Amino acid sequence: MNQLMRSSRRFLSRLFTFLAVPLGAVFLFTGCATVSESTNSACSLFDVPPDIADAAKHDSVIASFASAFTGKTIFLDPGHGGSDRKNKSPNGLVTEADINLKVGLYLREMLVKAGAKVIMSRETDQTVELKQRPLMANNSGAQYFISIHHNAPGKPSDRFTNYTSTYYHATEEDYEHHPSNRDMAKFVNRDLAFNTGRPAGLASFDGTISDYLIYPGDGFAVLRTINMPAILVECSFFTNLNEEIRLADTLYNKMEAWGIFKGLGKYFRAPVPALNLKSNTIKSGKKTLEIAVNSKQPVEPWNIRAFANKEPLPVEKIKFANNVITLDLGDAFKRETEVKVIVTNKAGLSNLPFIINLTPEAN
Ligand SMILES: [Zn+2]
């Protein structure tokens, strides 16, 4: 009996092996065939968003953002390039400078189609000094600055880490911090992470990070001296082995650009409060500024902050009624005074940097 059982088990095991190999092959083949139907490519390490895979859908989404982008000038800064090509992926499939440029060029194409004007720090593999980049942007007439990078971990042997993060300059308590940069970073990071399928970094709850985390009190060179809303995007980690393969695929680079494009478009559509100087006078011996607030979402008086020469203005010097802020700046007419105002509405969005420089005048 035992002998019989052993031989029948042997038979079953051989039968299984005999069937399993071809069945497995059929399974793999059909699995691959399903993928290739939707992406027009072999099995891949990423899912292509439908509005990238379908050209007509892609164009209609771009057209839907036309009102958000028309009239805007955006400066794109693909990081590194030229003599700076040292950041390479572990198996040499990609160089960071090249993928930054690819994403930048795809993004330009999308933005221009949507009606924006785009200026770039480089359009080819050329050297542009780090300090030169914000200067170029400041002199370009652009209104928004986006620096495009890919990341590497602090520990060079780390092949696991891979996330999407977007940097803004300084921290809340620093005068140089403009909350609108963080707002823009939130929108861009969310759509970039979603469209590529990478998670947002864990350094914050939304993947946005202050550049002070990397260079305390100093921040990134490209964000420090910029005079317009600015962010630096670290799309993903070229040091991760699967990511390196994805990044070597131009379709994936296009998906990265798509994420930045959609995030930016959604930010431009968002109810960001706008400030406009209404009057600048001396009333009863006090320098008085009236600033009109245009916000689709309510603004509470306690969400208005004002600074005179970097010092917070006391609450009693800030009045808010009928969507007009009135600032009592005392004897500010006697000296040069830089006035900065930050309004955050109920949607949690803050105005673009609003700074007025007052010159001394006779009372
Ligand atoms: Zn970089």
Coordinates of C-alpha atoms and ligand atoms in Angstrom, one line a residue:
M1 CA 0.0 0.0 0.0
N2 CA 2.7 2.4 1.0
Q3 CA 4.6 1.7 -2.2
L4 CA 1.4 2.4 -4.2
M5 CA 0.7 5.7 -2.4
R6 CA 4.3 6.8 -2.9
S7 CA 4.2 6.1 -6.6
S8 CA 0.8 7.8 -7.0
R9 CA 2.1 10.9 -5.2
R10 CA 5.2 10.9 -7.5
F11 CA 2.8 10.7 -10.5
L12 CA 0.7 13.6 -9.2
S13 CA 3.7 15.7 -8.5
R14 CA 5.1 15.1 -12.0
L15 CA 1.7 15.9 -13.5
F16 CA 1.6 19.2 -11.5
T17 CA 5.1 20.1 -12.7
F18 CA 4.1 19.2 -16.2
L19 CA 1.0 21.4 -16.1
A20 CA 2.3 24.2 -13.9
V21 CA 5.0 25.5 -16.3
P22 CA 2.8 26.0 -19.3
L23 CA -0.1 27.2 -17.2
G24 CA 2.2 29.7 -15.5
A25 CA 3.4 30.9 -18.8
V26 CA -0.2 31.4 -20.1
F27 CA -1.0 33.3 -16.9
L28 CA 2.0 35.6 -17.3
F29 CA 1.3 36.1 -20.9
T30 CA -2.3 37.1 -20.4
G31 CA -1.3 39.3 -17.5
C32 CA 1.1 41.1 -19.7
A33 CA -1.3 41.3 -22.6
T34 CA -3.8 43.1 -20.3
V35 CA -1.2 45.7 -19.4
S36 CA -0.1 46.1 -23.0
E37 CA -3.7 46.8 -24.1
S38 CA -3.9 49.8 -21.8
T39 CA -0.4 51.2 -22.1
N40 CA 0.8 50.2 -25.5
S41 CA 4.0 48.9 -23.9
A42 CA 5.2 45.7 -22.3
C43 CA 4.7 45.0 -18.6
S44 CA 5.8 48.1 -16.8
L45 CA 6.6 49.3 -13.3
F46 CA 4.0 52.1 -13.4
D47 CA 0.4 52.7 -14.2
V48 CA -0.2 55.4 -16.8
P49 CA -3.0 57.9 -15.9
P50 CA -5.9 57.7 -18.4
D51 CA -5.5 61.4 -19.3
I52 CA -1.9 60.7 -20.4
A53 CA -2.6 57.4 -22.2
D54 CA -5.5 58.9 -24.2
A55 CA -4.3 61.8 -26.4
A56 CA -7.7 63.4 -26.8
K57 CA -8.4 63.2 -23.1
H58 CA -5.0 64.7 -22.4
D59 CA -5.7 67.7 -24.7
S60 CA -9.1 68.3 -23.2
V61 CA -7.7 68.3 -19.7
I62 CA -5.0 70.8 -20.8
A63 CA -7.8 73.0 -22.5
S64 CA -9.8 72.8 -19.2
F65 CA -6.9 74.6 -17.5
A66 CA -6.6 77.4 -20.1
S67 CA -8.3 80.0 -17.9
A68 CA -5.9 79.2 -15.0
F69 CA -2.8 79.5 -17.1
T70 CA -3.6 82.2 -19.7
G71 CA -1.7 85.4 -19.0
K72 CA 0.8 83.8 -16.6
T73 CA 4.5 83.6 -17.1
I74 CA 6.3 80.7 -15.4
F75 CA 10.0 80.2 -15.1
L76 CA 11.1 76.6 -15.1
D77 CA 14.5 75.7 -13.8
P78 CA 15.6 72.1 -14.6
G79 CA 18.4 71.5 -12.0
H80 CA 22.1 70.7 -12.8
G81 CA 23.3 70.1 -16.3
G82 CA 26.4 70.8 -18.4
S83 CA 29.5 70.4 -16.2
D84 CA 27.2 69.3 -13.3
R85 CA 26.3 65.7 -14.2
K86 CA 27.6 63.8 -11.2
N87 CA 24.2 62.6 -9.9
K88 CA 23.7 59.3 -11.5
S89 CA 21.4 56.4 -10.7
P90 CA 22.9 53.2 -9.2
N91 CA 23.0 51.2 -12.5
G92 CA 23.7 54.3 -14.6
L93 CA 20.3 54.3 -16.3
V94 CA 19.7 58.0 -15.7
T95 CA 21.6 61.2 -14.8
E96 CA 19.6 63.6 -12.7
A97 CA 20.4 66.5 -14.9
D98 CA 18.8 64.8 -17.9
I99 CA 15.6 63.7 -16.3
N100 CA 15.1 67.2 -14.7
L101 CA 15.4 68.6 -18.2
K102 CA 13.0 66.0 -19.8
V103 CA 10.4 66.8 -17.1
G104 CA 11.0 70.5 -17.7
L105 CA 10.5 70.3 -21.4
Y106 CA 7.4 68.2 -21.1
L107 CA 6.0 70.6 -18.6
R108 CA 6.8 73.6 -20.9
E109 CA 4.9 71.9 -23.7
M110 CA 1.8 71.4 -21.5
L111 CA 1.9 74.9 -20.0
V112 CA 2.3 76.6 -23.4
K113 CA -0.6 74.6 -24.7
A114 CA -2.7 75.8 -21.8
G115 CA -1.9 79.4 -22.6
A116 CA 1.0 80.2 -20.2
K117 CA 4.3 81.8 -21.2
V118 CA 7.3 79.8 -20.2
I119 CA 10.9 80.8 -19.7
M120 CA 13.6 78.3 -18.8
S121 CA 17.0 78.5 -17.1
R122 CA 18.2 75.9 -19.7
E123 CA 16.7 74.1 -22.6
T124 CA 19.7 71.8 -23.3
D125 CA 22.4 70.0 -21.3
Q126 CA 24.3 73.2 -20.4
T127 CA 26.0 74.7 -17.4
V128 CA 24.0 77.3 -15.5
E129 CA 25.5 78.4 -12.2
L130 CA 23.3 77.9 -9.2
K131 CA 23.4 81.6 -8.2
Q132 CA 22.6 82.6 -11.8
R133 CA 19.3 80.8 -11.8
P134 CA 17.2 83.0 -9.5
L135 CA 18.8 86.1 -11.1
M136 CA 17.7 84.9 -14.5
A137 CA 14.2 84.4 -13.1
N138 CA 14.1 87.7 -11.3
N139 CA 15.1 89.5 -14.5
S140 CA 12.8 87.5 -16.8
G141 CA 9.4 89.1 -16.0
A142 CA 8.2 85.7 -14.8
Q143 CA 5.6 85.5 -12.0
Y144 CA 6.2 82.0 -10.7
F145 CA 9.4 79.9 -10.3
I146 CA 9.6 76.1 -10.3
S147 CA 12.9 74.4 -9.9
I148 CA 12.8 70.7 -11.0
H149 CA 15.0 68.1 -9.3
H150 CA 15.2 64.4 -8.4
N151 CA 16.3 63.3 -5.0
A152 CA 19.0 61.2 -3.3
P153 CA 19.0 60.0 0.3
G154 CA 21.4 61.2 3.0
K155 CA 22.8 57.6 3.3
P156 CA 24.4 56.7 -0.1
S157 CA 23.8 53.0 0.3
D158 CA 20.0 53.5 0.8
R159 CA 18.2 52.0 -2.1
F160 CA 14.7 51.9 -0.4
T161 CA 13.8 55.5 0.1
N162 CA 11.6 56.9 -2.7
Y163 CA 9.1 59.7 -2.2
T164 CA 7.8 62.9 -3.7
S165 CA 8.6 66.2 -1.9
T166 CA 8.2 69.9 -2.7
Y167 CA 10.3 72.6 -0.9
Y168 CA 9.4 76.2 0.0
H169 CA 11.7 78.8 1.5
A170 CA 12.1 79.4 5.3
T171 CA 9.7 78.5 8.1
E172 CA 6.5 80.1 9.5
E173 CA 8.3 82.1 12.2
D174 CA 10.8 83.6 9.7
Y175 CA 10.1 87.0 8.1
E176 CA 11.3 85.6 4.7
H177 CA 8.6 82.9 4.7
H178 CA 5.7 83.5 2.4
P179 CA 2.9 81.1 3.2
S180 CA 1.7 81.2 -0.4
N181 CA 4.9 79.3 -1.4
R182 CA 3.8 76.5 0.8
D183 CA 0.3 76.6 -0.6
M184 CA 1.7 76.2 -4.1
A185 CA 4.0 73.4 -2.9
K186 CA 1.0 71.6 -1.4
F187 CA -1.0 71.6 -4.6
V188 CA 2.0 70.6 -6.8
N189 CA 3.2 67.9 -4.5
R190 CA -0.3 66.3 -4.2
D191 CA -0.8 65.9 -7.9
L192 CA 2.7 65.0 -8.6
A193 CA 2.6 62.2 -6.1
F194 CA -0.8 61.0 -7.3
N195 CA 0.1 61.0 -11.0
T196 CA 3.3 59.0 -10.6
G197 CA 2.0 56.8 -7.8
R198 CA 4.9 57.7 -5.4
P199 CA 4.0 58.6 -1.8
A200 CA 4.5 62.0 -0.4
G201 CA 7.5 62.3 1.9
L202 CA 7.0 61.8 5.6
A203 CA 8.8 64.9 6.8
S204 CA 5.4 66.6 6.8
F205 CA 1.8 65.5 6.5
D206 CA 1.5 66.8 2.9
G207 CA 5.0 66.2 1.5
T208 CA 6.0 69.8 1.6
I209 CA 9.2 70.7 3.3
S210 CA 11.0 73.9 4.4
D211 CA 14.4 74.3 2.8
Y212 CA 15.6 75.2 6.3
L213 CA 15.4 71.4 7.1
I214 CA 18.3 70.9 4.7
Y215 CA 20.1 74.2 5.2
P216 CA 19.0 75.7 8.6
G217 CA 18.5 79.4 8.5
D218 CA 19.7 79.6 5.0
G219 CA 17.6 77.4 2.7
F220 CA 18.3 76.6 -1.0
A221 CA 20.3 79.0 -3.1
V222 CA 17.6 79.1 -5.8
L223 CA 14.8 79.9 -3.4
R224 CA 16.6 82.3 -1.1
T225 CA 17.0 85.3 -3.5
I226 CA 14.0 84.8 -5.7
N227 CA 11.5 87.6 -5.8
M228 CA 8.4 85.7 -6.9
P229 CA 6.4 82.7 -5.6
A230 CA 8.8 79.8 -5.8
I231 CA 9.1 76.1 -5.1
L232 CA 11.6 73.4 -5.7
V233 CA 10.2 70.0 -6.6
E234 CA 12.1 66.7 -5.8
C235 CA 10.0 64.4 -8.0
S236 CA 11.4 61.1 -6.7
F237 CA 14.6 59.3 -5.8
F238 CA 16.8 58.3 -8.7
T239 CA 18.8 56.2 -6.2
N240 CA 15.9 53.7 -5.8
L241 CA 16.4 50.7 -8.1
N242 CA 12.8 50.4 -9.4
E243 CA 12.5 54.2 -9.7
E244 CA 15.7 54.3 -11.8
I245 CA 14.0 52.0 -14.3
R246 CA 10.8 54.2 -14.3
L247 CA 12.8 57.4 -14.7
A248 CA 14.6 56.0 -17.8
D249 CA 11.2 55.8 -19.5
T250 CA 10.2 59.1 -21.2
L251 CA 6.5 58.2 -20.6
Y252 CA 7.1 58.3 -16.9
N253 CA 8.9 61.7 -17.2
K254 CA 5.8 63.0 -19.0
M255 CA 3.7 61.7 -16.1
E256 CA 5.9 63.6 -13.7
A257 CA 5.4 66.8 -15.7
W258 CA 1.7 66.1 -15.9
G259 CA 1.5 66.0 -12.1
I260 CA 3.3 69.3 -11.7
F261 CA 1.1 70.8 -14.4
K262 CA -2.2 69.7 -12.8
G263 CA -1.1 70.7 -9.3
L264 CA -0.1 74.1 -10.5
G265 CA -3.3 74.6 -12.5
K266 CA -5.4 73.6 -9.5
Y267 CA -3.5 76.1 -7.3
F268 CA -4.2 78.9 -9.9
R269 CA -7.9 78.0 -9.8
A270 CA -8.0 77.9 -6.0
P271 CA -9.5 80.8 -4.0
V272 CA -6.2 82.6 -3.2
P273 CA -6.9 86.0 -1.6
A274 CA -5.7 89.0 -3.5
L275 CA -4.5 92.3 -1.9
N276 CA -4.4 95.7 -3.5
L277 CA -3.2 99.0 -2.1
K278 CA -6.2 101.3 -2.0
S279 CA -4.7 104.4 -0.3
N280 CA -1.5 105.6 1.2
T281 CA -2.0 108.7 3.3
I282 CA -1.0 110.5 6.5
K283 CA -4.1 110.9 8.7
S284 CA -4.0 112.8 12.0
G285 CA -0.2 112.6 11.9
K286 CA -0.2 108.8 11.3
K287 CA 0.9 107.0 8.3
T288 CA -2.2 105.0 7.1
L289 CA -2.4 102.3 4.5
E290 CA -5.7 101.0 3.2
I291 CA -5.5 97.6 1.5
A292 CA -8.4 96.0 -0.3
V293 CA -8.9 92.3 0.2
N294 CA -10.5 90.3 -2.6
S295 CA -11.2 86.8 -1.4
K296 CA -13.8 84.2 -2.4
Q297 CA -13.5 82.7 1.0
P298 CA -14.2 84.6 4.3
V299 CA -11.3 86.3 6.0
E300 CA -11.3 86.7 9.8
P301 CA -9.5 89.7 11.4
W302 CA -7.2 87.4 13.4
N303 CA -5.9 85.8 10.3
I304 CA -4.4 89.1 9.1
R305 CA -0.8 89.8 9.9
A306 CA 1.2 92.9 9.1
F307 CA 4.9 93.8 9.6
A308 CA 6.7 97.1 9.5
N309 CA 10.5 96.7 8.9
K310 CA 10.2 93.0 9.8
E311 CA 8.5 93.7 13.2
P312 CA 5.0 92.5 13.7
L313 CA 2.5 95.3 13.9
P314 CA 0.4 95.1 17.1
V315 CA -3.1 93.8 16.6
E316 CA -4.7 97.2 17.6
K317 CA -2.9 98.8 14.7
I318 CA -4.7 96.5 12.2
K319 CA -8.4 97.2 11.5
F320 CA -10.5 95.1 9.1
A321 CA -13.9 96.1 7.9
N322 CA -15.8 95.8 4.6
N323 CA -13.0 93.8 3.0
V324 CA -10.5 96.7 3.7
I325 CA -7.5 96.4 6.0
T326 CA -6.5 99.7 7.6
L327 CA -2.9 99.8 9.0
D328 CA -1.9 102.5 11.5
L329 CA 1.9 102.8 10.9
G330 CA 2.4 105.7 13.2
D331 CA 5.4 107.9 12.3
A332 CA 6.6 105.5 9.6
F333 CA 6.6 108.5 7.2
K334 CA 9.8 109.6 8.9
R335 CA 11.8 106.7 7.6
E336 CA 12.1 104.1 5.0
T337 CA 9.6 101.4 5.9
E338 CA 9.0 98.0 4.4
V339 CA 5.4 96.9 5.0
K340 CA 4.4 93.3 4.5
V341 CA 0.9 91.9 4.9
I342 CA -0.3 88.3 5.0
V343 CA -3.9 87.4 4.9
T344 CA -5.0 83.8 5.2
N345 CA -8.6 83.0 4.3
K346 CA -10.9 80.2 5.6
A347 CA -9.7 77.9 2.8
G348 CA -6.3 78.1 4.5
L349 CA -4.9 79.9 1.5
S350 CA -2.7 83.0 1.8
N351 CA -2.1 85.9 -0.6
L352 CA 0.9 86.1 -2.9
P353 CA 3.8 88.1 -1.3
F354 CA 2.5 91.7 -0.6
I355 CA 5.3 94.1 0.2
I356 CA 5.2 97.9 0.0
N357 CA 8.3 100.1 0.4
L358 CA 7.5 103.5 1.9
T359 CA 9.9 106.4 1.5
P360 CA 10.3 109.2 4.0
E361 CA 8.0 112.2 3.4
A362 CA 7.1 115.5 5.0
N363 CA 4.1 115.5 7.3
Ligands
ZN1 ZN 19.2 68.0 -7.8

